[in-house]
Short mmCIF file of C-alpha atoms and ligand atoms in Angstrom, two decimals:
data_model
loop_
_atom_site.label_atom_id
_atom_site.label_comp_id
_atom_site.label_asym_id
_atom_site.label_seq_id
_atom_site.Cartn_x
_atom_site.Cartn_y
_atom_site.Cartn_z
CA UNK A 1 -31.62 -26.31 -37.77
CA UNK A 2 -32.35 -24.40 -34.62
CA UNK A 3 -30.62 -25.35 -31.39
CA UNK A 4 -32.72 -25.49 -28.25
CA UNK A 5 -30.73 -24.42 -25.22
CA UNK A 6 -31.81 -24.85 -21.64
CA UNK A 7 -30.26 -22.59 -19.01
CA UNK A 8 -30.95 -24.40 -15.81
CA UNK A 9 -30.86 -23.71 -12.10
CA UNK A 10 -29.82 -20.05 -11.94
CA UNK A 11 -31.36 -17.02 -10.28
CA UNK A 12 -32.95 -15.00 -13.08
CA UNK A 13 -32.64 -11.29 -12.30
CA UNK A 14 -34.37 -8.67 -14.42
CA UNK A 15 -35.25 -5.06 -13.66
CA UNK A 16 -38.56 -6.19 -12.21
CA UNK A 17 -38.13 -9.74 -10.87
CA UNK A 18 -35.83 -12.24 -9.23
CA UNK A 19 -36.82 -15.87 -9.59
CA UNK A 20 -35.20 -19.29 -9.54
CA UNK A 21 -36.16 -20.24 -13.06
CA UNK A 22 -35.01 -22.25 -16.04
CA UNK A 23 -34.85 -20.42 -19.35
CA UNK A 24 -35.54 -22.13 -22.67
CA UNK A 25 -33.90 -20.58 -25.74
CA UNK A 26 -34.93 -21.38 -29.28
CA UNK A 27 -34.15 -19.70 -32.61
CA UNK A 28 -32.02 -17.12 -30.83
CA UNK A 29 -34.88 -15.96 -28.65
CA UNK A 30 -36.16 -16.67 -25.19
CA UNK A 31 -38.92 -19.23 -25.71
CA UNK A 32 -40.10 -19.67 -22.11
CA UNK A 33 -39.26 -19.38 -18.43
CA UNK A 34 -40.48 -21.81 -15.78
CA UNK A 35 -39.77 -22.28 -12.11
CA UNK A 36 -36.75 -24.50 -11.56
CA UNK A 37 -37.92 -27.99 -10.71
CA UNK A 38 -41.45 -27.37 -11.97
CA UNK A 39 -43.28 -29.91 -14.12
CA UNK A 40 -43.24 -27.42 -17.01
CA UNK A 41 -39.46 -27.09 -16.93
CA UNK A 42 -38.97 -30.83 -16.48
CA UNK A 43 -40.98 -31.46 -19.66
CA UNK A 44 -38.69 -29.34 -21.84
CA UNK A 45 -36.28 -31.08 -24.18
CA UNK A 46 -33.13 -29.30 -25.30
CA UNK A 47 -30.08 -29.95 -27.47
CA UNK A 48 -27.79 -28.53 -24.83
CA UNK A 49 -28.12 -27.60 -21.20
CA UNK A 50 -26.08 -24.87 -19.54
CA UNK A 51 -25.82 -25.35 -15.80
CA UNK A 52 -26.40 -22.00 -14.12
CA UNK A 53 -26.59 -23.20 -10.54
CA UNK A 54 -25.02 -20.73 -8.15
CA UNK A 55 -25.10 -18.02 -10.84
CA UNK A 56 -27.27 -15.10 -11.77
CA UNK A 57 -28.94 -15.30 -15.16
CA UNK A 58 -29.21 -11.68 -16.28
CA UNK A 59 -29.99 -9.84 -19.51
CA UNK A 60 -26.92 -8.88 -21.50
CA UNK A 61 -25.79 -5.35 -20.72
CA UNK A 62 -26.82 -2.49 -23.00
CA UNK A 63 -24.11 0.17 -23.17
CA UNK A 64 -25.79 3.15 -24.80
CA UNK A 65 -22.67 5.31 -25.09
CA UNK A 66 -19.49 4.05 -26.77
CA UNK A 67 -17.00 5.51 -29.24
CA UNK A 68 -15.19 2.74 -31.11
CA UNK A 69 -12.59 4.08 -33.58
CA UNK A 70 -13.64 7.69 -32.89
CA UNK A 71 -11.28 10.18 -34.57
CA UNK A 72 -10.72 12.75 -31.83
CA UNK A 73 -7.98 15.03 -30.52
CA UNK A 74 -5.65 14.35 -33.44
CA UNK A 75 -5.82 10.58 -33.03
CA UNK A 76 -8.43 7.80 -32.93
CA UNK A 77 -9.96 5.80 -30.11
CA UNK A 78 -7.88 2.64 -29.85
CA UNK A 79 -10.66 0.06 -29.78
CA UNK A 80 -12.01 -0.93 -33.18
CA UNK A 81 -15.52 -2.30 -33.52
CA UNK A 82 -13.89 -5.74 -33.49
CA UNK A 83 -11.77 -5.36 -30.36
CA UNK A 84 -14.26 -3.16 -28.53
CA UNK A 85 -17.27 -5.40 -28.98
CA UNK A 86 -15.23 -8.45 -28.01
CA UNK A 87 -14.18 -6.69 -24.82
CA UNK A 88 -17.77 -5.64 -24.21
CA UNK A 89 -18.85 -9.28 -24.38
CA UNK A 90 -16.15 -10.28 -21.91
CA UNK A 91 -17.68 -7.74 -19.56
CA UNK A 92 -21.25 -8.98 -19.99
CA UNK A 93 -22.45 -6.34 -22.45
CA UNK A 94 -24.27 -7.68 -25.50
CA UNK A 95 -25.47 -4.46 -27.14
CA UNK A 96 -23.69 -1.17 -27.72
CA UNK A 97 -25.09 2.05 -29.12
CA UNK A 98 -22.13 3.84 -30.68
CA UNK A 99 -21.96 7.34 -32.20
CA UNK A 100 -21.72 7.97 -35.92
CA UNK A 101 -20.21 11.39 -36.57
CA UNK A 102 -21.20 14.11 -39.01
CA UNK A 103 -18.16 16.20 -39.97
CA UNK A 104 -18.59 19.93 -40.44
CA UNK A 105 -19.59 20.68 -44.04
CA UNK A 106 -20.70 17.10 -44.71
CA UNK A 107 -24.07 15.38 -44.71
CA UNK A 108 -25.38 13.14 -41.95
CA UNK A 109 -25.75 10.43 -44.60
CA UNK A 110 -22.04 10.47 -45.33
CA UNK A 111 -21.11 10.20 -41.66
CA UNK A 112 -23.61 7.44 -40.97
CA UNK A 113 -22.52 5.41 -44.00
CA UNK A 114 -18.91 5.68 -42.85
CA UNK A 115 -19.89 4.24 -39.48
CA UNK A 116 -22.00 1.46 -41.06
CA UNK A 117 -18.86 0.48 -43.01
CA UNK A 118 -16.59 0.60 -39.97
CA UNK A 119 -18.83 -1.75 -38.00
CA UNK A 120 -20.12 -4.04 -40.73
CA UNK A 121 -18.85 -7.61 -40.34
CA UNK A 122 -16.66 -6.70 -37.37
CA UNK A 123 -18.82 -6.86 -34.28
CA UNK A 124 -19.06 -9.74 -31.82
CA UNK A 125 -22.33 -8.38 -30.38
CA UNK A 126 -25.25 -6.37 -31.74
CA UNK A 127 -24.89 -2.65 -32.23
CA UNK A 128 -26.86 0.47 -33.06
CA UNK A 129 -25.99 4.08 -33.76
CA UNK A 130 -26.77 7.53 -32.47
CA UNK A 131 -25.81 10.40 -34.77
CA UNK A 132 -23.53 13.26 -33.68
CA UNK A 133 -24.66 16.53 -35.26
CA UNK A 134 -21.66 18.80 -35.79
CA UNK A 135 -23.22 21.11 -38.37
CA UNK A 136 -26.90 21.89 -37.86
CA UNK A 137 -28.33 23.52 -41.01
CA UNK A 138 -31.39 23.20 -43.25
CA UNK A 139 -30.05 20.09 -44.94
CA UNK A 140 -29.09 18.39 -41.70
CA UNK A 141 -32.47 19.09 -40.15
CA UNK A 142 -34.25 17.38 -43.05
CA UNK A 143 -31.88 14.44 -42.85
CA UNK A 144 -32.79 13.92 -39.18
CA UNK A 145 -36.26 12.78 -40.27
CA UNK A 146 -34.77 10.23 -42.66
CA UNK A 147 -32.46 8.86 -39.99
CA UNK A 148 -35.31 8.39 -37.54
CA UNK A 149 -37.04 6.42 -40.29
CA UNK A 150 -34.07 4.08 -40.64
CA UNK A 151 -33.68 3.41 -36.95
CA UNK A 152 -31.11 6.01 -35.93
CA UNK A 153 -33.46 7.79 -33.55
CA UNK A 154 -31.18 9.83 -31.29
CA UNK A 155 -28.91 12.80 -31.96
CA UNK A 156 -26.03 14.07 -29.89
CA UNK A 157 -25.32 17.79 -29.75
CA UNK A 158 -22.35 19.47 -28.06
CA UNK A 159 -22.39 22.68 -26.06
CA UNK A 160 -18.61 22.08 -25.74
CA UNK A 161 -15.68 21.77 -28.17
CA UNK A 162 -16.01 25.01 -30.20
CA UNK A 163 -14.70 24.52 -33.72
CA UNK A 164 -15.13 20.73 -33.58
CA UNK A 165 -18.54 19.44 -32.53
CA UNK A 166 -19.97 22.62 -30.99
CA UNK A 167 -23.48 23.89 -31.78
CA UNK A 168 -24.68 27.33 -30.69
CA UNK A 169 -28.00 27.83 -28.90
CA UNK A 170 -29.82 28.64 -32.14
CA UNK A 171 -28.63 25.44 -33.79
CA UNK A 172 -29.53 23.47 -30.68
CA UNK A 173 -33.02 24.98 -30.60
CA UNK A 174 -33.58 24.15 -34.27
CA UNK A 175 -32.44 20.54 -33.81
CA UNK A 176 -34.68 20.20 -30.75
CA UNK A 177 -37.65 21.60 -32.66
CA UNK A 178 -37.03 19.07 -35.40
CA UNK A 179 -36.75 16.24 -32.89
CA UNK A 180 -40.01 17.29 -31.25
CA UNK A 181 -41.66 16.70 -34.63
CA UNK A 182 -39.97 13.48 -35.71
CA UNK A 183 -39.74 11.64 -32.38
CA UNK A 184 -35.95 11.79 -32.12
CA UNK A 185 -34.23 12.09 -28.76
CA UNK A 186 -31.66 14.87 -28.30
CA UNK A 187 -28.63 13.80 -26.28
CA UNK A 188 -26.66 16.69 -24.87
CA UNK A 189 -23.03 17.14 -23.95
CA UNK A 190 -23.75 19.87 -21.43
CA UNK A 191 -20.67 21.98 -20.73
CA UNK A 192 -20.23 25.66 -21.62
CA UNK A 193 -17.39 25.16 -24.10
CA UNK A 194 -17.00 28.83 -24.99
CA UNK A 195 -16.28 29.77 -21.37
CA UNK A 196 -14.12 26.66 -20.85
CA UNK A 197 -11.90 27.60 -23.78
CA UNK A 198 -11.23 31.02 -22.17
CA UNK A 199 -10.26 29.31 -18.92
CA UNK A 200 -8.03 26.83 -20.79
CA UNK A 201 -6.18 29.67 -22.50
CA UNK A 202 -5.73 31.52 -19.20
CA UNK A 203 -4.53 28.40 -17.36
CA UNK A 204 -1.96 27.59 -20.05
CA UNK A 205 -0.76 31.23 -20.02
CA UNK A 206 -0.11 30.80 -16.27
CA UNK A 207 1.95 27.71 -17.02
CA UNK A 208 -0.67 25.32 -15.66
CA UNK A 209 -0.10 22.46 -18.07
CA UNK A 210 -0.62 19.38 -15.89
CA UNK A 211 -3.61 17.01 -16.44
CA UNK A 212 -5.20 18.10 -13.15
CA UNK A 213 -5.91 21.52 -14.67
CA UNK A 214 -8.25 19.81 -17.15
CA UNK A 215 -10.58 19.21 -14.19
CA UNK A 216 -10.11 22.71 -12.81
CA UNK A 217 -11.02 24.64 -15.97
CA UNK A 218 -14.03 22.47 -16.82
CA UNK A 219 -15.90 23.81 -13.86
CA UNK A 220 -18.90 22.30 -12.11
CA UNK A 221 -20.75 25.59 -12.61
CA UNK A 222 -20.19 25.39 -16.36
CA UNK A 223 -21.69 21.89 -16.46
CA UNK A 224 -24.63 23.02 -14.31
CA UNK A 225 -25.17 26.17 -16.40
CA UNK A 226 -25.15 24.22 -19.65
CA UNK A 227 -27.48 21.58 -18.21
CA UNK A 228 -29.90 24.31 -17.12
CA UNK A 229 -29.72 26.00 -20.53
CA UNK A 230 -30.26 22.71 -22.38
CA UNK A 231 -33.35 22.03 -20.28
CA UNK A 232 -34.79 25.48 -21.00
CA UNK A 233 -34.10 25.15 -24.73
CA UNK A 234 -35.81 21.75 -24.74
CA UNK A 235 -38.82 23.27 -22.96
CA UNK A 236 -39.04 26.03 -25.54
CA UNK A 237 -38.80 23.49 -28.36
CA UNK A 238 -41.20 21.06 -26.69
CA UNK A 239 -38.70 18.23 -27.05
CA UNK A 240 -37.41 15.58 -24.67
CA UNK A 241 -33.79 15.73 -23.55
CA UNK A 242 -31.22 13.14 -22.45
CA UNK A 243 -28.12 14.61 -20.82
CA UNK A 244 -25.06 12.41 -21.27
CA UNK A 245 -22.16 11.79 -18.88
CA UNK A 246 -23.50 13.80 -15.94
CA UNK A 247 -20.70 14.22 -13.40
CA UNK A 248 -21.55 17.14 -11.08
CA UNK A 249 -23.95 17.26 -8.14
CA UNK A 250 -25.23 20.65 -9.36
CA UNK A 251 -26.08 19.16 -12.78
CA UNK A 252 -28.03 16.35 -11.09
CA UNK A 253 -29.96 19.04 -9.19
CA UNK A 254 -30.90 20.69 -12.50
CA UNK A 255 -32.19 17.37 -13.84
CA UNK A 256 -34.07 16.62 -10.62
CA UNK A 257 -35.70 20.05 -10.69
CA UNK A 258 -36.82 19.55 -14.29
CA UNK A 259 -38.18 16.09 -13.59
CA UNK A 260 -40.04 17.39 -10.53
CA UNK A 261 -41.84 19.71 -12.94
CA UNK A 262 -42.80 16.64 -14.99
CA UNK A 263 -40.54 17.47 -17.92
CA UNK A 264 -39.30 14.65 -20.18
CA UNK A 265 -35.68 15.13 -19.13
CA UNK A 266 -33.35 12.17 -18.58
CA UNK A 267 -29.79 11.77 -17.33
CA UNK A 268 -26.95 9.33 -17.71
CA UNK A 269 -23.81 8.98 -15.64
CA UNK A 270 -20.78 6.73 -16.12
CA UNK A 271 -18.68 4.46 -13.89
CA UNK A 272 -15.73 6.87 -13.99
CA UNK A 273 -17.78 9.52 -12.17
CA UNK A 274 -19.05 7.00 -9.64
CA UNK A 275 -15.71 5.35 -8.85
CA UNK A 276 -12.94 7.84 -9.78
CA UNK A 277 -12.28 11.45 -8.84
CA UNK A 278 -9.99 14.46 -9.24
CA UNK A 279 -7.54 12.54 -7.03
CA UNK A 280 -6.86 10.39 -10.11
CA UNK A 281 -6.42 13.43 -12.36
CA UNK A 282 -3.83 14.70 -9.89
CA UNK A 283 -1.70 11.52 -10.04
CA UNK A 284 1.97 12.52 -10.54
CA UNK A 285 4.28 11.98 -13.54
CA UNK A 286 1.56 12.74 -16.08
CA UNK A 287 -0.34 9.60 -14.96
CA UNK A 288 -3.38 11.87 -14.48
CA UNK A 289 -3.67 11.98 -18.28
CA UNK A 290 -5.17 8.48 -18.11
CA UNK A 291 -8.22 10.02 -16.46
CA UNK A 292 -8.78 12.98 -18.79
CA UNK A 293 -12.30 12.87 -20.16
CA UNK A 294 -15.13 15.36 -20.57
CA UNK A 295 -17.16 16.07 -18.58
CA UNK A 296 -14.21 15.71 -16.22
CA UNK A 297 -13.82 13.66 -13.07
CA UNK A 298 -15.04 15.62 -10.05
CA UNK A 299 -14.01 15.81 -6.38
CA UNK A 300 -15.16 12.61 -4.70
CA UNK A 301 -17.93 14.47 -2.78
CA UNK A 302 -19.96 14.46 -5.99
CA UNK A 303 -20.18 10.67 -6.03
CA UNK A 304 -22.80 10.53 -3.28
CA UNK A 305 -25.12 12.78 -5.31
CA UNK A 306 -24.70 10.56 -8.38
CA UNK A 307 -25.51 7.40 -6.41
CA UNK A 308 -28.48 9.15 -4.86
CA UNK A 309 -29.64 10.26 -8.30
CA UNK A 310 -29.45 6.67 -9.51
CA UNK A 311 -31.51 5.49 -6.54
CA UNK A 312 -34.15 8.22 -6.86
CA UNK A 313 -34.34 7.86 -10.65
CA UNK A 314 -33.19 11.44 -11.24
CA UNK A 315 -30.48 9.60 -13.21
CA UNK A 316 -31.75 6.63 -15.16
CA UNK A 317 -28.82 5.11 -17.08
CA UNK A 318 -25.19 4.16 -16.52
CA UNK A 319 -23.25 4.00 -19.79
CA UNK A 320 -19.49 4.02 -20.20
CA UNK A 321 -18.66 6.75 -22.74
CA UNK A 322 -16.00 4.17 -23.66
CA UNK A 323 -13.45 6.18 -25.64
CA UNK A 324 -10.03 4.61 -25.05
CA UNK A 325 -6.68 6.16 -25.88
CA UNK A 326 -3.42 4.43 -25.03
CA UNK A 327 -1.19 6.17 -22.51
CA UNK A 328 1.85 5.65 -24.70
CA UNK A 329 1.64 7.62 -27.92
CA UNK A 330 -1.91 8.92 -27.45
CA UNK A 331 -2.45 10.42 -23.99
CA UNK A 332 1.20 11.51 -24.27
CA UNK A 333 0.20 13.96 -27.02
CA UNK A 334 -0.74 16.27 -24.17
CA UNK A 335 2.56 16.32 -22.26
CA UNK A 336 3.20 19.99 -21.54
CA UNK A 337 -0.36 21.00 -22.52
CA UNK A 338 -3.33 19.29 -20.87
CA UNK A 339 -5.67 20.61 -23.57
CA UNK A 340 -3.97 18.32 -26.10
CA UNK A 341 -4.63 15.13 -24.13
CA UNK A 342 -7.23 13.13 -26.09
CA UNK A 343 -10.39 13.06 -23.99
CA UNK A 344 -11.73 9.68 -23.07
CA UNK A 345 -11.51 6.63 -20.83
CA UNK A 346 -11.78 2.89 -21.45
CA UNK A 347 -14.55 1.05 -19.62
CA UNK A 348 -16.85 -0.98 -21.84
CA UNK A 349 -15.54 -4.21 -20.25
CA UNK A 350 -15.83 -2.98 -16.65
CA UNK A 351 -19.31 -1.49 -16.34
CA UNK A 352 -21.35 -4.54 -15.34
CA UNK A 353 -18.73 -5.64 -12.77
CA UNK A 354 -18.32 -2.20 -11.22
CA UNK A 355 -22.07 -1.86 -10.87
CA UNK A 356 -22.32 -5.33 -9.33
CA UNK A 357 -19.74 -4.20 -6.80
CA UNK A 358 -22.00 -1.20 -6.14
CA UNK A 359 -24.78 -3.66 -5.29
CA UNK A 360 -22.50 -5.35 -2.76
CA UNK A 361 -21.43 -1.96 -1.40
CA UNK A 362 -25.07 -1.01 -0.80
CA UNK A 363 -25.39 1.81 -3.34
CA UNK A 364 -28.10 0.14 -5.45
CA UNK A 365 -30.21 -2.99 -5.36
CA UNK A 366 -29.64 -6.01 -7.57
CA UNK A 367 -32.68 -5.22 -9.73
CA UNK A 368 -31.69 -1.58 -10.01
CA UNK A 369 -28.30 -2.83 -11.33
CA UNK A 370 -30.13 -4.53 -14.18
CA UNK A 371 -32.48 -1.60 -14.64
CA UNK A 372 -29.78 1.08 -15.10
CA UNK A 373 -27.41 -1.14 -17.12
CA UNK A 374 -29.80 -3.19 -19.28
CA UNK A 375 -33.51 -2.42 -19.25
CA UNK A 376 -33.63 1.38 -19.10
CA UNK A 377 -30.99 2.01 -21.78
CA UNK A 378 -32.89 -0.43 -24.00
CA UNK A 379 -36.19 1.41 -23.42
CA UNK A 380 -34.59 4.83 -23.65
CA UNK A 381 -33.23 4.07 -27.10
CA UNK A 382 -36.06 1.99 -28.55
CA UNK A 383 -34.70 -1.53 -28.16
CA UNK A 384 -37.00 -3.00 -25.50
CA UNK A 385 -38.02 -5.81 -25.01
CA UNK A 386 -35.82 -7.17 -27.81
CA UNK A 387 -32.90 -6.17 -25.57
CA UNK A 388 -32.59 -5.43 -21.87
CA UNK A 389 -34.70 -8.21 -20.35
CA UNK A 390 -35.26 -11.96 -20.25
CA UNK A 391 -38.83 -12.59 -21.35
CA UNK A 392 -40.54 -14.80 -23.94
CA UNK A 393 -39.80 -13.30 -27.36
CA UNK A 394 -36.75 -11.30 -26.26
CA UNK A 395 -33.43 -11.90 -27.97
CA UNK A 396 -31.53 -14.53 -26.00
CA UNK A 397 -28.81 -12.08 -24.96
CA UNK A 398 -28.10 -13.67 -21.62
CA UNK A 399 -25.22 -13.51 -19.15
CA UNK A 400 -24.44 -16.12 -16.54
CA UNK A 401 -22.88 -14.06 -13.80
CA UNK A 402 -20.95 -15.60 -10.91
CA UNK A 403 -21.68 -13.32 -7.95
CA UNK A 404 -19.03 -14.90 -5.74
CA UNK A 405 -15.99 -14.97 -8.06
CA UNK A 406 -13.22 -12.61 -7.06
CA UNK A 407 -11.24 -10.62 -9.61
CA UNK A 408 -8.73 -7.80 -9.73
CA UNK A 409 -9.19 -5.43 -12.67
CA UNK A 410 -6.00 -4.97 -14.66
CA UNK A 411 -4.70 -4.02 -18.09
CA UNK A 412 -2.75 -7.30 -17.92
CA UNK A 413 -5.95 -9.29 -18.17
CA UNK A 414 -8.53 -7.05 -19.80
CA UNK A 415 -9.53 -7.40 -23.45
CA UNK A 416 -9.86 -3.76 -24.44
CA UNK A 417 -7.22 -2.58 -26.89
CA UNK A 418 -5.66 -0.05 -24.55
CA UNK A 419 -2.45 -0.14 -22.55
CA UNK A 420 -3.85 0.81 -19.15
CA UNK A 421 -6.90 0.28 -17.00
CA UNK A 422 -8.65 3.20 -15.32
CA UNK A 423 -9.49 0.75 -12.52
CA UNK A 424 -6.09 -0.96 -12.21
CA UNK A 425 -5.82 -3.06 -9.06
CA UNK A 426 -9.46 -2.66 -8.02
CA UNK A 427 -10.90 -5.77 -6.34
CA UNK A 428 -14.33 -6.80 -7.53
CA UNK A 429 -16.57 -9.56 -6.29
CA UNK A 430 -18.51 -10.99 -9.23
CA UNK A 431 -17.51 -11.95 -12.74
CA UNK A 432 -19.03 -12.86 -16.06
CA UNK A 433 -18.94 -16.60 -16.66
CA UNK A 434 -20.88 -17.20 -19.89
CA UNK A 435 -22.46 -14.90 -22.47
CA UNK A 436 -25.00 -15.67 -25.16
CA UNK A 437 -25.92 -13.29 -27.95
CA UNK A 438 -29.13 -14.27 -29.75
CA UNK A 439 -28.64 -17.76 -28.35
CA UNK A 440 -25.06 -18.18 -29.59
CA UNK A 441 -22.21 -18.54 -27.14
CA UNK A 442 -19.84 -15.58 -27.16
CA UNK A 443 -18.14 -16.38 -23.86
CA UNK A 444 -18.29 -20.01 -22.78
CA UNK A 445 -17.20 -20.53 -19.17
CA UNK A 446 -14.48 -17.86 -19.47
CA UNK A 447 -13.38 -18.93 -22.97
CA UNK A 448 -13.99 -16.69 -25.96
CA UNK A 449 -16.37 -18.39 -28.40
CA UNK A 450 -17.52 -15.41 -30.44
CA UNK A 451 -16.66 -14.14 -33.90
CA UNK A 452 -16.52 -10.84 -35.76
CA UNK A 453 -19.64 -10.45 -37.85
CA UNK A 454 -21.98 -12.25 -35.47
CA UNK A 455 -23.19 -8.84 -34.28
CA UNK A 456 -25.77 -7.11 -36.46
CA UNK A 457 -26.96 -3.54 -36.80
CA UNK A 458 -30.13 -2.86 -34.82
CA UNK A 459 -32.58 -0.33 -36.21
CA UNK A 460 -34.26 1.26 -33.20
CA UNK A 461 -37.70 2.63 -32.52
CA UNK A 462 -38.04 6.01 -30.80
CA UNK A 463 -37.64 6.52 -27.05
CA UNK A 464 -40.08 4.28 -25.19
CA UNK A 465 -40.50 6.63 -22.22
CA UNK A 466 -42.41 9.22 -24.24
N1 DUC B 1 -15.99 13.12 -23.98
C1 DUC B 1 -14.93 12.32 -23.90
O1 DUC B 1 -14.33 12.20 -22.83
N2 DUC B 1 -14.55 11.63 -24.99
C2 DUC B 1 -15.26 11.65 -26.21
C3 DUC B 1 -16.21 12.74 -26.37
C4 DUC B 1 -16.66 13.35 -25.12
O2 DUC B 1 -17.61 14.09 -25.11
ZN1 ZN B 2 -19.78 14.13 -24.65
ZN1 ZN B 3 -19.18 10.31 -25.53
#
């Protein structure tokens, strides 16, 4: 029997509208919206009513870049699909798009099936997959078509990490050509990894082993150069391009220049680049290791360009690149050699709050918050309007957000399976109160009400901006 839920009295905020409206949910979907107090809303009957007065009623967040359980750097990301999706829900995210990984010498099918197994029956919220291509060859290229057909419609390539995930320009061009034919979206890790590895070797030879050198060798110019090269390769192939985890002002300029030419080039940044900087990487006593990720954190001057890019739509999406490693036992693998610190930061639980704080701080508007965190990632990766908005027919993935609650981010209170917070001690105004996923309560007035296995795999259509 289907439960009819009425969400009453809140301010509904989507990427396009803000309205005081009641929302009727039936069979896991949004059935209707009507102005609060209107005759239409008064006529609705419901099995339960959730009082949203004083709260925002927003679409559940769509985090299009996570790495649960990723094997990387000699260890594995510490959040499982179970712990990571639970933490995501606590933070107001109701959909993740994680990355299945092809290992060198193995088929895409094998990698994807491994990731289906990891996630199956574990997730508290819905999930989808991108595919990481580590070994572009004739077989892989053919498999890309099959994956697009089964709803895995985006492919990440790496210009960094030689010997691990790295593809050379020829492999990249071939994958882009294939994507231009099958509708797939190429996602690019744009850093010149060959040059970076030379600089790493030279730094270590000089005895520069501290985490801050991670930021120094992974130079802005090598992100900008790779971004430029990726754009040119995509132009030659006639394919669209989505550049992940953009951190440098000069890389934003490359994207802006391409978009000014009308090219189908898109860019994502992450909260760590908007809120953290090389000052964190330079924290003493190896604490900087907590902030080692790639692309790396940049000097704080770059933050203004990222915020500007988000306002001007030269950057369209904020995802987390959630890839947590505990300080004890994992980040510590790189004591005495920064290149052995597993790359990645936790953040899946913090994204919606940090971006709400950015609204209060005047960086973005309230609707832009929802656009970059919910609606655009859903459209970019073929999930809209099922996800990313509150409209009749959409999945009832809905967050009641208290814009006045005060919180202090801390590892003591977060739900991610990691022993530190990248945002420890940061004061935030705003907090998730209640979360529904397809009409079912996952967080109920700050109590966990979800379960592993509620979340289902989402086959995606191709990018909806093309
Ligand atoms: N960057 C990270 O920081 N972690 C995982 C992979 C990546 O590209
Ligand atoms: Zn990457
Ligand atoms: Zn990543």
